[in-house]
C-alpha positions as a Python dict, from the first residue, in 0.01 Angstrom:
ca = {
    (1, 'P'): (0, 0, 0),
    (2, 'L'): (178, 335, 40),
    (3, 'S'): (400, 494, -215),
    (4, 'P'): (764, 573, -122),
    (5, 'E'): (685, 943, -113),
    (6, 'E'): (400, 885, 130),
    (7, 'K'): (622, 669, 351),
    (8, 'V'): (888, 942, 370),
    (9, 'K'): (624, 1200, 458),
    (10, 'I'): (483, 978, 731),
    (11, 'L'): (831, 929, 874),
    (12, 'E'): (898, 1300, 889),
    (13, 'L'): (560, 1374, 1047),
    (14, 'A'): (582, 1094, 1301),
    (15, 'L'): (933, 1178, 1420),
    (16, 'V'): (919, 1556, 1418),
    (17, 'T'): (997, 1715, 1752),
    (18, 'K'): (742, 1995, 1745),
    (19, 'R'): (472, 2141, 1524),
    (20, 'T'): (564, 2379, 1247),
    (21, 'P'): (409, 2728, 1306),
    (22, 'Q'): (100, 2784, 1087),
    (23, 'F'): (-112, 3090, 1017),
    (24, 'P'): (-450, 3109, 1201),
    (25, 'G'): (-724, 2889, 1056),
    (26, 'S'): (-494, 2676, 843),
    (27, 'I'): (-538, 2300, 822),
    (28, 'S'): (-218, 2100, 860),
    (29, 'V'): (-146, 1733, 869),
    (30, 'Q'): (26, 1807, 1200),
    (31, 'S'): (-300, 1912, 1361),
    (32, 'A'): (-437, 1681, 1627),
    (33, 'G'): (-719, 1536, 1412),
    (34, 'V'): (-506, 1468, 1109),
    (35, 'S'): (-195, 1335, 1288),
    (36, 'S'): (-405, 1091, 1486),
    (37, 'S'): (-536, 949, 1160),
    (38, 'L'): (-184, 866, 1038),
    (39, 'P'): (-112, 493, 1018),
    (40, 'P'): (115, 350, 1291),
    (41, 'L'): (483, 383, 1221),
    (42, 'N'): (549, 10, 1240),
    (43, 'T'): (318, -47, 941),
    (44, 'L'): (589, 104, 721),
    (45, 'F'): (826, -187, 789),
    (46, 'R'): (594, -489, 779),
    (47, 'G'): (665, -789, 567),
    (48, 'D'): (980, -959, 458),
    (49, 'D'): (1072, -705, 189),
    (50, 'V'): (1181, -427, 424),
    (51, 'D'): (1314, -125, 238),
    (52, 'E'): (1665, -74, 375),
    (53, 'D'): (1682, 282, 238),
    (54, 'M'): (1360, 364, 419),
    (55, 'L'): (1499, 208, 738),
    (56, 'L'): (1820, 412, 716),
    (57, 'R'): (1612, 720, 649),
    (58, 'A'): (1411, 652, 963),
    (59, 'V'): (1725, 611, 1174),
    (60, 'E'): (1872, 933, 1038),
    (61, 'I'): (1553, 1125, 1112),
    (62, 'R'): (1542, 983, 1464),
    (63, 'R'): (1907, 1084, 1514),
    (64, 'K'): (1821, 1441, 1417),
    (65, 'V'): (1526, 1435, 1654),
    (66, 'T'): (1753, 1319, 1939),
    (67, 'A'): (2002, 1596, 1861),
    (68, 'E'): (1724, 1857, 1871),
    (69, 'I'): (1602, 1724, 2206),
    (70, 'L'): (1953, 1738, 2350),
    (71, 'K'): (2009, 2090, 2218),
    (72, 'E'): (1681, 2203, 2373),
    (73, 'A'): (1789, 2057, 2708),
    (74, 'L'): (2126, 2237, 2690),
    (75, 'V'): (1963, 2569, 2607),
    (76, 'K'): (1673, 2553, 2854),
    (77, 'R'): (1819, 2374, 3155),
    (78, 'G'): (2186, 2446, 3103),
    (79, 'K'): (2141, 2811, 2998),
    (80, 'F'): (2387, 2767, 2712),
    (81, 'G'): (2375, 2977, 2399),
    (82, 'I'): (2224, 2830, 2084),
    (83, 'T'): (2555, 2856, 1898),
    (84, 'Y'): (2749, 2683, 2175),
    (85, 'A'): (2489, 2406, 2206),
    (86, 'T'): (2484, 2355, 1827),
    (87, 'N'): (2864, 2331, 1805),
    (88, 'L'): (2878, 2091, 2099),
    (89, 'I'): (2614, 1859, 1954),
    (90, 'K'): (2799, 1840, 1623),
    (91, 'C'): (3089, 1684, 1816),
    (92, 'L'): (2867, 1433, 2002),
    (93, 'P'): (2756, 1177, 1740),
    (94, 'D'): (2840, 879, 1961),
    (95, 'F'): (2649, 1015, 2261),
    (96, 'I'): (2347, 1100, 2045),
    (97, 'D'): (2341, 742, 1916),
    (98, 'Y'): (2365, 622, 2276),
    (99, 'V'): (2064, 833, 2380),
    (100, 'M'): (1871, 717, 2074),
    (101, 'I'): (1939, 348, 2147),
    (102, 'E'): (1859, 385, 2517),
    (103, 'A'): (1535, 569, 2437),
    (104, 'A'): (1434, 285, 2208),
    (105, 'A'): (1531, 22, 2467),
    (106, 'V'): (1330, 169, 2756),
    (107, 'K'): (1008, 124, 2552),
    (108, 'R'): (1017, -237, 2666),
    (109, 'L'): (963, -122, 3024),
    (110, 'P'): (596, -115, 3131),
    (111, 'E'): (602, 248, 3245),
    (112, 'F'): (732, 364, 2903),
    (113, 'S'): (538, 126, 2677),
    (114, 'D'): (287, 392, 2571),
    (115, 'S'): (517, 696, 2580),
    (116, 'S'): (653, 872, 2274),
    (117, 'F'): (1012, 857, 2161),
    (118, 'N'): (1061, 1224, 2243),
    (119, 'F'): (956, 1169, 2603),
    (120, 'R'): (1182, 867, 2638),
    (121, 'A'): (1479, 1056, 2490),
    (122, 'E'): (1422, 1346, 2728),
    (123, 'T'): (1410, 1103, 3018),
    (124, 'V'): (1741, 938, 2919),
    (125, 'I'): (1910, 1278, 2885),
    (126, 'E'): (1779, 1391, 3222),
    (127, 'D'): (1884, 1069, 3399),
    (128, 'S'): (2238, 1092, 3253),
    (129, 'D'): (2276, 1442, 3402),
    (130, 'V'): (2480, 1538, 3096),
    (131, 'V'): (2371, 1903, 3111),
    (132, 'R'): (2515, 1959, 3457),
    (133, 'L'): (2833, 1773, 3356),
    (134, 'V'): (2881, 1997, 3053),
    (135, 'R'): (2830, 2302, 3272),
    (136, 'W'): (3095, 2183, 3519),
    (137, 'L'): (3349, 2100, 3247),
    (138, 'K'): (3292, 2437, 3081),
    (139, 'H'): (3339, 2607, 3419),
    (140, 'N'): (3681, 2439, 3437),
    (141, 'A'): (3787, 2614, 3114),
    (142, 'L'): (3748, 2307, 2893),
    (143, 'P'): (3654, 2387, 2529),
    (144, 'Y'): (3348, 2224, 2381),
    (145, 'T'): (3560, 2000, 2156),
    (146, 'R'): (3728, 1836, 2458),
    (147, 'I'): (3399, 1818, 2644),
    (148, 'A'): (3250, 1629, 2351),
    (149, 'K'): (3552, 1398, 2331),
    (150, 'L'): (3528, 1319, 2701),
    (151, 'I'): (3153, 1247, 2687),
    (152, 'C'): (3195, 1022, 2385),
    (153, 'K'): (3485, 841, 2558),
    (154, 'S'): (3258, 757, 2853),
    (155, 'K'): (3033, 545, 2625),
    (156, 'G'): (2729, 667, 2812),
    (157, 'N'): (2870, 601, 3160),
    (158, 'L'): (2894, 966, 3261),
    (159, 'E'): (2926, 867, 3624),
    (160, 'S'): (3278, 742, 3546),
    (161, 'I'): (3375, 1100, 3457),
    (162, 'R'): (3263, 1230, 3794),
    (163, 'R'): (3433, 941, 3975),
    (164, 'L'): (3763, 1005, 3795),
    (165, 'A'): (3739, 1379, 3859),
    (166, 'D'): (3690, 1320, 4232),
    (167, 'W'): (3992, 1088, 4238),
    (168, 'L'): (4213, 1340, 4055),
    (169, 'K'): (4135, 1592, 4326),
    (170, 'T'): (4268, 1353, 4591),
    (171, 'V'): (4611, 1346, 4420),
    (172, 'H'): (4631, 1726, 4405),
    (173, 'V'): (4540, 1781, 4039),
    (174, 'K'): (4419, 2138, 4007),
    (175, 'G'): (4063, 2194, 3890),
    (176, 'E'): (4170, 2373, 3574),
    (177, 'F'): (4366, 2065, 3462),
    (178, 'I'): (4119, 1791, 3557),
    (179, 'G'): (3932, 1799, 3226),
    (180, 'T'): (4258, 1815, 3032),
    (181, 'V'): (4396, 1510, 3213),
    (182, 'M'): (4083, 1306, 3142),
    (183, 'T'): (4086, 1389, 2770),
    (184, 'R'): (4462, 1340, 2720),
    (185, 'A'): (4476, 1007, 2901),
    (186, 'G'): (4414, 684, 2715),
    (187, 'D'): (4073, 573, 2593),
    (188, 'D'): (4045, 323, 2878),
    (189, 'I'): (4109, 574, 3155),
    (190, 'L'): (3738, 594, 3245),
    (191, 'E'): (3725, 216, 3273),
    (192, 'R'): (3999, 197, 3537),
    (193, 'S'): (3897, 161, 3898),
    (194, 'T'): (4017, 388, 4173),
    (195, 'E'): (4205, 92, 4325),
    (196, 'E'): (4414, 56, 4009),
    (197, 'L'): (4489, 428, 4002),
    (198, 'D'): (4582, 430, 4373),
    (199, 'E'): (4821, 141, 4310),
    (200, 'I'): (5007, 344, 4045),
    (201, 'V'): (5039, 646, 4272),
    (202, 'D'): (5149, 441, 4573),
    (203, 'Y'): (5416, 263, 4370),
    (204, 'L'): (5562, 588, 4235),
    (205, 'E'): (5560, 732, 4586),
    (206, 'S'): (5756, 430, 4711),
    (207, 'K'): (6023, 501, 4445),
    (208, 'G'): (6092, 860, 4547),
    (209, 'V'): (5812, 1060, 4382),
    (210, 'R'): (5651, 1277, 4648),
    (211, 'R'): (5275, 1260, 4677),
    (212, 'E'): (5238, 1638, 4660),
    (213, 'W'): (5406, 1622, 4318),
    (214, 'M'): (5155, 1377, 4174),
    (215, 'G'): (4906, 1639, 4061),
    (216, 'Y'): (5171, 1830, 3868),
    (217, 'I'): (5314, 1510, 3715),
    (218, 'I'): (4976, 1372, 3608),
    (219, 'S'): (4877, 1710, 3462),
    (220, 'R'): (5183, 1703, 3234),
    (221, 'C'): (5170, 1333, 3145),
    (222, 'A'): (4822, 1188, 3187),
    (223, 'S'): (4921, 872, 3000),
    (224, 'L'): (5092, 750, 3321),
    (225, 'L'): (4748, 657, 3454),
    (226, 'C'): (4688, 415, 3166),
    (227, 'I'): (5008, 212, 3205),
    (228, 'S'): (4977, -135, 3351),
    (229, 'M'): (5163, -206, 3674),
    (230, 'E'): (5394, -458, 3504),
    (231, 'E'): (5497, -206, 3241),
    (232, 'L'): (5533, 71, 3499),
    (233, 'K'): (5768, -141, 3710),
    (234, 'T'): (5974, -218, 3398),
    (235, 'R'): (6003, 152, 3315),
    (236, 'V'): (6106, 244, 3668),
    (237, 'S'): (6367, -31, 3678),
    (238, 'F'): (6501, 95, 3345),
    (239, 'Y'): (6618, 416, 3518),
    (240, 'L'): (6705, 274, 3858),
    (241, 'D'): (6938, 19, 3697),
    (242, 'M'): (7151, 311, 3572),
    (243, 'G'): (7251, 390, 3927),
    (244, 'M'): (6985, 648, 4009),
    (245, 'D'): (6879, 664, 4369),
    (246, 'Y'): (6518, 727, 4466),
    (247, 'K'): (6578, 1098, 4518),
    (248, 'D'): (6722, 1148, 4169),
    (249, 'F'): (6448, 936, 4017),
    (250, 'G'): (6177, 1137, 4190),
    (251, 'T'): (6317, 1470, 4076),
    (252, 'M'): (6362, 1332, 3723),
    (253, 'V'): (5995, 1233, 3702),
    (254, 'Y'): (5895, 1571, 3843),
    (255, 'D'): (6108, 1763, 3592),
    (256, 'C'): (6002, 1557, 3289),
    (257, 'P'): (5712, 1314, 3346),
    (258, 'K'): (5713, 1223, 2976),
    (259, 'A'): (6051, 1055, 3021),
    (260, 'L'): (5866, 788, 3221),
    (261, 'G'): (5521, 765, 3068),
    (262, 'F'): (5528, 898, 2712),
    (263, 'L'): (5786, 695, 2518),
    (264, 'T'): (5766, 326, 2444),
    (265, 'L'): (6020, 93, 2602),
    (266, 'E'): (6185, 38, 2263),
    (267, 'A'): (6222, 412, 2210),
    (268, 'M'): (6367, 456, 2560),
    (269, 'R'): (6632, 189, 2495),
    (270, 'E'): (6721, 339, 2159),
    (271, 'Q'): (6761, 684, 2317),
    (272, 'V'): (6990, 553, 2592),
    (273, 'N'): (7204, 351, 2351),
    (274, 'Y'): (7260, 659, 2137),
    (275, 'L'): (7367, 869, 2437),
    (276, 'K'): (7610, 597, 2543),
    (277, 'E'): (7801, 655, 2218),
    (278, 'F'): (7947, 967, 2383),
    (279, 'D'): (8159, 740, 2604),
    (280, 'L'): (7920, 753, 2897),
    (281, 'N'): (7876, 455, 3127),
    (282, 'D'): (7549, 367, 3299),
    (283, 'K'): (7629, 564, 3615),
    (284, 'Q'): (7728, 878, 3425),
    (285, 'L'): (7425, 847, 3201),
    (286, 'G'): (7200, 805, 3504),
    (287, 'K'): (7331, 1127, 3656),
    (288, 'L'): (7292, 1304, 3321),
    (289, 'L'): (6929, 1196, 3277),
    (290, 'A'): (6852, 1285, 3639),
    (291, 'F'): (6989, 1633, 3571),
    (292, 'K'): (6827, 1678, 3226),
    (293, 'P'): (6559, 1414, 3157),
    (294, 'D'): (6434, 1614, 2858),
    (295, 'L'): (6707, 1439, 2659),
    (296, 'M'): (6483, 1132, 2655),
    (297, 'C'): (6212, 1325, 2469),
    (298, 'C'): (6439, 1464, 2194),
    (299, 'S'): (6434, 1306, 1850),
    (300, 'I'): (6755, 1130, 1745),
    (301, 'E'): (6697, 1182, 1374),
    (302, 'K'): (6556, 1535, 1387),
    (303, 'Q'): (6760, 1688, 1673),
    (304, 'F'): (7065, 1489, 1782),
    (305, 'K'): (7217, 1386, 1449),
    (306, 'P'): (7182, 1727, 1272),
    (307, 'L'): (7335, 1900, 1576),
    (308, 'I'): (7627, 1656, 1590),
    (309, 'K'): (7703, 1715, 1222),
    (310, 'Y'): (7690, 2093, 1271),
    (311, 'L'): (7920, 2085, 1575),
    (312, 'Y'): (8163, 1869, 1380),
    (313, 'Y'): (8156, 2130, 1103),
    (314, 'L'): (8259, 2391, 1363),
    (315, 'G'): (8563, 2181, 1451),
    (316, 'I'): (8439, 2037, 1779),
    (317, 'P'): (8575, 1683, 1834),
    (318, 'K'): (8390, 1401, 2006),
    (319, 'R'): (8540, 1482, 2347),
    (320, 'G'): (8415, 1840, 2307),
    (321, 'M'): (8065, 1718, 2227),
    (322, 'R'): (8080, 1497, 2533),
    (323, 'K'): (8174, 1797, 2745),
    (324, 'I'): (7882, 1997, 2603),
    (325, 'L'): (7646, 1708, 2674),
    (326, 'V'): (7766, 1671, 3034),
    (327, 'V'): (7803, 2041, 3123),
    (328, 'K'): (7501, 2183, 2939),
    (329, 'P'): (7279, 1903, 2805),
    (330, 'I'): (7002, 2147, 2718),
    (331, 'V'): (7208, 2241, 2409),
    (332, 'F'): (7100, 1908, 2258),
    (333, 'C'): (6736, 2005, 2312),
    (334, 'I'): (6757, 2345, 2139),
    (335, 'D'): (6633, 2384, 1783),
    (336, 'L'): (6928, 2396, 1545),
    (337, 'E'): (6801, 2608, 1256),
    (338, 'S'): (6606, 2872, 1444),
    (339, 'N'): (6842, 2909, 1738),
    (340, 'I'): (7199, 2777, 1723),
    (341, 'V'): (7269, 2859, 1357),
    (342, 'K'): (7163, 3221, 1404),
    (343, 'K'): (7396, 3265, 1702),
    (344, 'V'): (7692, 3114, 1516),
    (345, 'Q'): (7621, 3341, 1220),
    (346, 'F'): (7619, 3641, 1453),
    (347, 'F'): (7965, 3552, 1588),
    (348, 'Q'): (8093, 3502, 1235),
    (349, 'D'): (7963, 3847, 1140),
    (350, 'L'): (8167, 3990, 1429),
    (351, 'G'): (8479, 3841, 1274),
    (352, 'V'): (8521, 3526, 1484),
    (353, 'R'): (8658, 3234, 1282),
    (354, 'A'): (8463, 2907, 1260),
    (355, 'D'): (8727, 2708, 1449),
    (356, 'A'): (8739, 2978, 1717),
    (357, 'I'): (8361, 2951, 1753),
    (358, 'G'): (8401, 2580, 1816),
    (359, 'N'): (8658, 2653, 2087),
    (360, 'M'): (8423, 2909, 2240),
    (361, 'I'): (8143, 2653, 2262),
    (362, 'M'): (8372, 2389, 2412),
    (363, 'K'): (8511, 2640, 2662),
    (364, 'F'): (8171, 2780, 2761),
    (365, 'P'): (7882, 2549, 2652),
    (366, 'P'): (7611, 2772, 2808),
    (367, 'L'): (7693, 3023, 2534),
    (368, 'L'): (7440, 2857, 2301),
    (369, 'T'): (7160, 2874, 2558),
    (370, 'Y'): (7145, 3254, 2586),
    (371, 'S'): (6901, 3465, 2385),
    (372, 'L'): (7058, 3629, 2082),
    (373, 'E'): (6857, 3950, 2107),
    (374, 'K'): (6813, 3983, 2482),
    (375, 'K'): (7156, 3869, 2597),
    (376, 'I'): (7433, 3813, 2341),
    (377, 'R'): (7374, 4119, 2125),
    (378, 'R'): (7331, 4348, 2427),
    (379, 'V'): (7660, 4237, 2584),
    (380, 'V'): (7844, 4297, 2255),
    (381, 'I'): (7690, 4643, 2223),
    (382, 'F'): (7792, 4724, 2581),
    (383, 'L'): (8152, 4623, 2515),
    (384, 'L'): (8168, 4833, 2199),
    (385, 'T'): (7991, 5145, 2323),
    (386, 'R'): (8068, 5171, 2692),
    (387, 'A'): (8363, 4947, 2779),
    (388, 'G'): (8593, 5094, 2515),
    (389, 'V'): (8650, 4777, 2311),
    (390, 'S'): (8726, 4866, 1950),
    (391, 'Q'): (8564, 4706, 1647),
    (392, 'E'): (8896, 4540, 1561),
    (393, 'N'): (8924, 4376, 1904),
    (394, 'I'): (8563, 4270, 1967),
    (395, 'A'): (8609, 3935, 1792),
    (396, 'K'): (8922, 3868, 1999),
    (397, 'V'): (8742, 3958, 2323),
    (398, 'I'): (8444, 3731, 2253),
    (399, 'A'): (8662, 3443, 2134),
    (400, 'S'): (8899, 3471, 2435),
    (401, 'G'): (8633, 3536, 2698),
    (402, 'P'): (8295, 3388, 2595),
    (403, 'E'): (8208, 3380, 2967),
    (404, 'L'): (8141, 3754, 2944),
    (405, 'I'): (7823, 3672, 2753),
    (406, 'G'): (7684, 3508, 3064),
    (407, 'C'): (7747, 3811, 3288),
    (408, 'S'): (7472, 4053, 3382),
    (409, 'I'): (7524, 4399, 3235),
    (410, 'S'): (7367, 4590, 3523),
    (411, 'E'): (7499, 4375, 3810),
    (412, 'K'): (7843, 4279, 3680),
    (413, 'L'): (7982, 4442, 3365),
    (414, 'D'): (7865, 4796, 3428),
    (415, 'V'): (7977, 4787, 3794),
    (416, 'H'): (8325, 4665, 3700),
    (417, 'M'): (8357, 4920, 3420),
    (418, 'K'): (8273, 5208, 3654),
    (419, 'Y'): (8521, 5081, 3914),
    (420, 'Y'): (8814, 5073, 3670),
    (421, 'L'): (8726, 5418, 3541),
    (422, 'S'): (8719, 5547, 3899),
    (423, 'L'): (9085, 5440, 3935),
    (424, 'G'): (9183, 5687, 3667),
    (425, 'I'): (9188, 5447, 3371),
    (426, 'R'): (9051, 5601, 3055),
    (427, 'V'): (8785, 5431, 2845),
    (428, 'W'): (9013, 5352, 2550),
    (429, 'Q'): (9275, 5215, 2790),
    (430, 'L'): (9012, 4995, 2953),
    (431, 'G'): (8918, 4864, 2610),
    (432, 'E'): (9280, 4767, 2545),
    (433, 'M'): (9299, 4599, 2884),
    (434, 'I'): (8983, 4400, 2813),
    (435, 'A'): (9121, 4296, 2474),
    (436, 'D'): (9434, 4171, 2649),
    (437, 'F'): (9249, 4007, 2937),
    (438, 'P'): (8867, 3977, 2893),
    (439, 'M'): (8816, 3820, 3237),
    (440, 'L'): (8897, 4160, 3384),
    (441, 'L'): (8522, 4233, 3380),
    (442, 'K'): (8423, 3902, 3536),
    (443, 'Y'): (8630, 3879, 3856),
    (444, 'N'): (8468, 3970, 4184),
    (445, 'L'): (8549, 4324, 4297),
    (446, 'D'): (8602, 4200, 4653),
    (447, 'V'): (8901, 4008, 4517),
    (448, 'I'): (9028, 4286, 4291),
    (449, 'R'): (9025, 4571, 4546),
    (450, 'P'): (9278, 4417, 4793),
    (451, 'K'): (9516, 4341, 4505),
    (452, 'Y'): (9495, 4698, 4376),
    (453, 'I'): (9550, 4843, 4725),
    (454, 'Y'): (9851, 4620, 4782),
    (455, 'L'): (9996, 4717, 4445),
    (456, 'R'): (9961, 5089, 4504),
    (457, 'R'): (10039, 5119, 4875),
    (458, 'T'): (10275, 4834, 4957),
    (459, 'M'): (10447, 4768, 4627),
    (460, 'V'): (10432, 5140, 4541),
    (461, 'R'): (10367, 5070, 4174),
    (462, 'P'): (10214, 5323, 3930),
    (463, 'L'): (9872, 5277, 3770),
    (464, 'H'): (10044, 5234, 3436),
    (465, 'D'): (10172, 4892, 3548),
    (466, 'I'): (9814, 4762, 3568),
    (467, 'I'): (9730, 4907, 3228),
    (468, 'E'): (10027, 4728, 3076),
    (469, 'F'): (9963, 4400, 3259),
    (470, 'P'): (9591, 4362, 3351),
    (471, 'R'): (9643, 3989, 3416),
    (472, 'F'): (9789, 4100, 3751),
    (473, 'F'): (9438, 4061, 3895),
    (474, 'S'): (9424, 3694, 3794),
    (475, 'Y'): (9700, 3591, 4038),
    (476, 'S'): (9640, 3502, 4401),
    (477, 'L'): (9732, 3778, 4644),
    (478, 'E'): (9822, 3547, 4932),
    (479, 'R'): (9989, 3264, 4739),
    (480, 'R'): (10179, 3449, 4467),
    (481, 'I'): (10181, 3830, 4476),
    (482, 'I'): (10278, 3886, 4843),
    (483, 'P'): (10536, 3603, 4869),
    (484, 'R'): (10716, 3704, 4551),
    (485, 'H'): (10712, 4072, 4643),
    (486, 'K'): (10870, 3989, 4979),
    (487, 'I'): (11143, 3788, 4805),
    (488, 'M'): (11214, 4082, 4574),
    (489, 'V'): (11236, 4322, 4870),
    (490, 'E'): (11460, 4091, 5071),
    (491, 'N'): (11696, 4047, 4777),
    (492, 'R'): (11675, 4415, 4674),
    (493, 'V'): (11573, 4338, 4317),
    (494, 'N'): (11290, 4471, 4107),
    (495, 'F'): (11095, 4325, 3812),
    (496, 'N'): (10798, 4441, 3611),
    (497, 'L'): (10467, 4270, 3688),
    (498, 'H'): (10490, 4034, 3393),
    (499, 'S'): (10836, 3907, 3488),
    (500, 'M'): (10736, 3889, 3852),
    (501, 'L'): (10415, 3686, 3813),
    (502, 'A'): (10396, 3517, 3472),
    (503, 'C'): (10639, 3235, 3552),
    (504, 'T'): (10674, 2928, 3767),
    (505, 'D'): (10837, 2928, 4108),
    (506, 'E'): (11156, 2777, 3966),
    (507, 'Q'): (11175, 3038, 3692),
    (508, 'F'): (11113, 3318, 3942),
    (509, 'K'): (11381, 3183, 4175),
    (510, 'S'): (11626, 3167, 3886),
    (511, 'R'): (11545, 3525, 3786),
    (512, 'V'): (11598, 3648, 4140),
    (513, 'E'): (11932, 3470, 4165),
    (514, 'D'): (12046, 3618, 3833),
    (515, 'A'): (11937, 3967, 3939),
    (516, 'V'): (12111, 3934, 4277),
    (517, 'K'): (12427, 3813, 4104),
    (518, 'R'): (12422, 4109, 3866),
    (519, 'R'): (12368, 4347, 4157),
    (520, 'L'): (12657, 4199, 4357),
    (521, 'D'): (12885, 4210, 4053),
    (522, 'F'): (12793, 4571, 4001),
    (523, 'E'): (12854, 4660, 4364),
    (524, 'S'): (13191, 4483, 4365),
    (525, 'R'): (13304, 4660, 4048),
    (526, 'V'): (13194, 4992, 4184),
    (527, 'Q'): (13377, 4928, 4508),
    (528, 'E'): (13699, 4825, 4328),
    (529, 'K'): (13693, 5122, 4099),
    (530, 'S'): (13617, 5356, 4384),
    (531, 'L'): (13927, 5232, 4568),
    (532, 'S'): (14153, 5257, 4260),
    (533, 'D'): (14024, 5598, 4172),
    (534, 'S'): (14031, 5735, 4523),
    (535, 'Q'): (14332, 5949, 4428),
    (536, 'K'): (14156, 6093, 4121),
    (537, 'P'): (13941, 6405, 4118),
    (538, 'D'): (13584, 6361, 4230),
    (539, 'G'): (13446, 6455, 3889),
    (540, 'A'): (13632, 6174, 3710),
    (541, 'L'): (13518, 5923, 3974),
    (542, 'Q'): (13156, 6026, 3944),
    (543, 'S'): (13160, 6002, 3561),
    (544, 'R'): (13311, 5651, 3578),
    (545, 'V'): (13046, 5535, 3827),
    (546, 'F'): (12777, 5682, 3604),
    (547, 'R'): (12908, 5491, 3299),
    (548, 'E'): (12918, 5169, 3503),
    (549, 'V'): (12558, 5210, 3617),
    (550, 'K'): (12451, 5292, 3265),
    (551, 'S'): (12612, 4973, 3133),
    (552, 'L'): (12407, 4766, 3376),
}
């Protein structure tokens, strides 16, 4: 009988992968003569009283031997570095156990009955072609952690990885994303046949998803490949029943594949029911999700509800929130604390009241989607430093014309500013005009130029009239300015621009009639007095006419 210490030593000597280097002339138990005299390994586990600790120790030693053999194969045949091979093997415990079990199983075959465990393990590793597979996955920019996860997921059937990779190429998945798709898909992805995968792709294509989009969609949501056909049909019907046509459904899946394959059916229903609380019917909701399917991936508790409470604090009613959701649904996908709150605080620092900020957001929902540093702050600085807007009026300008935030400085605001200055308007006057009418910087110059030319050449008005009433440019030249000017000329009356344009047609007609009546009364009085005073000196007549004109 052997002592436990002797059994452990025999295990270590019998399962070691290679001889330990010795100095010349030394005698080691690993030498050929001594190792051959060791008792057979199976003599350690004879009898009914098998030492379980010794058995576990043997398995652990054999596992380490298998890992060393695999590392040697990666370094020698795969030309990998020792560090890379060591890190990869640490993440491959399941595959190492597979090699160890297979190496033990092939001993039953006649050709391997007399071979050593090391030889059998090397043969299993070589037949699996794992080294070449690791090289290919690493070439496709896959880190060793994902490579190990993919190999372990295959459960030893490495051929399934190659088969799936070849199929992914047929649906236009780029090589750099093939490994990522295989690791991010479900655990049973390698067990699915190509017929099952083709059925999924063909069904989506029949519902409006173009085949050339499949690679992009699968790369972003690999879990679609693991959904059963029954569940996939249920998910597709969930959106089509909202009134989506195939074209809208296809673009929705392309824009946000997770809306179809990431959420559970219960989560999808909960998301839709919450969005319906904004007084949206199925058809309106279908159009909304086709336009912004990312809404399906936003958390109700972490994103929607905190944002709703914050908008309510700013004085935005439910109808205003509905407008924001319909016009710019991406607002509901933006982080509240790190994005929206900072922008609102910036407007408050400018002097805009909280209720005015709510009106700004309702009037121009895209306001919350612009970058604070790259867009909003730069436009405000431009208005203050170059457009002549004073510090006292900047809050009024932003609150009255939040659309200015969305204008390009170089292509819109700066061009308009230079045009108005070229007319002879001074910078401080332009600032006052913008404070009175912020949209002055937003209108198209092709619309403004004809109005200015008509004002100066046809109406023969001074530039000061525009400075006093910049809203002149907001009225239609063909439908309001020209017709009313012709009426004034025909009736020989004259109004300032505000009285001429800032009224309805009935009010303007009434003003013209009153002015014509006053003119006729004046002319009749002048004519009567001129006849009665015809006998008086010319000087007295002229003074009386002057007093009459002055009274009018």
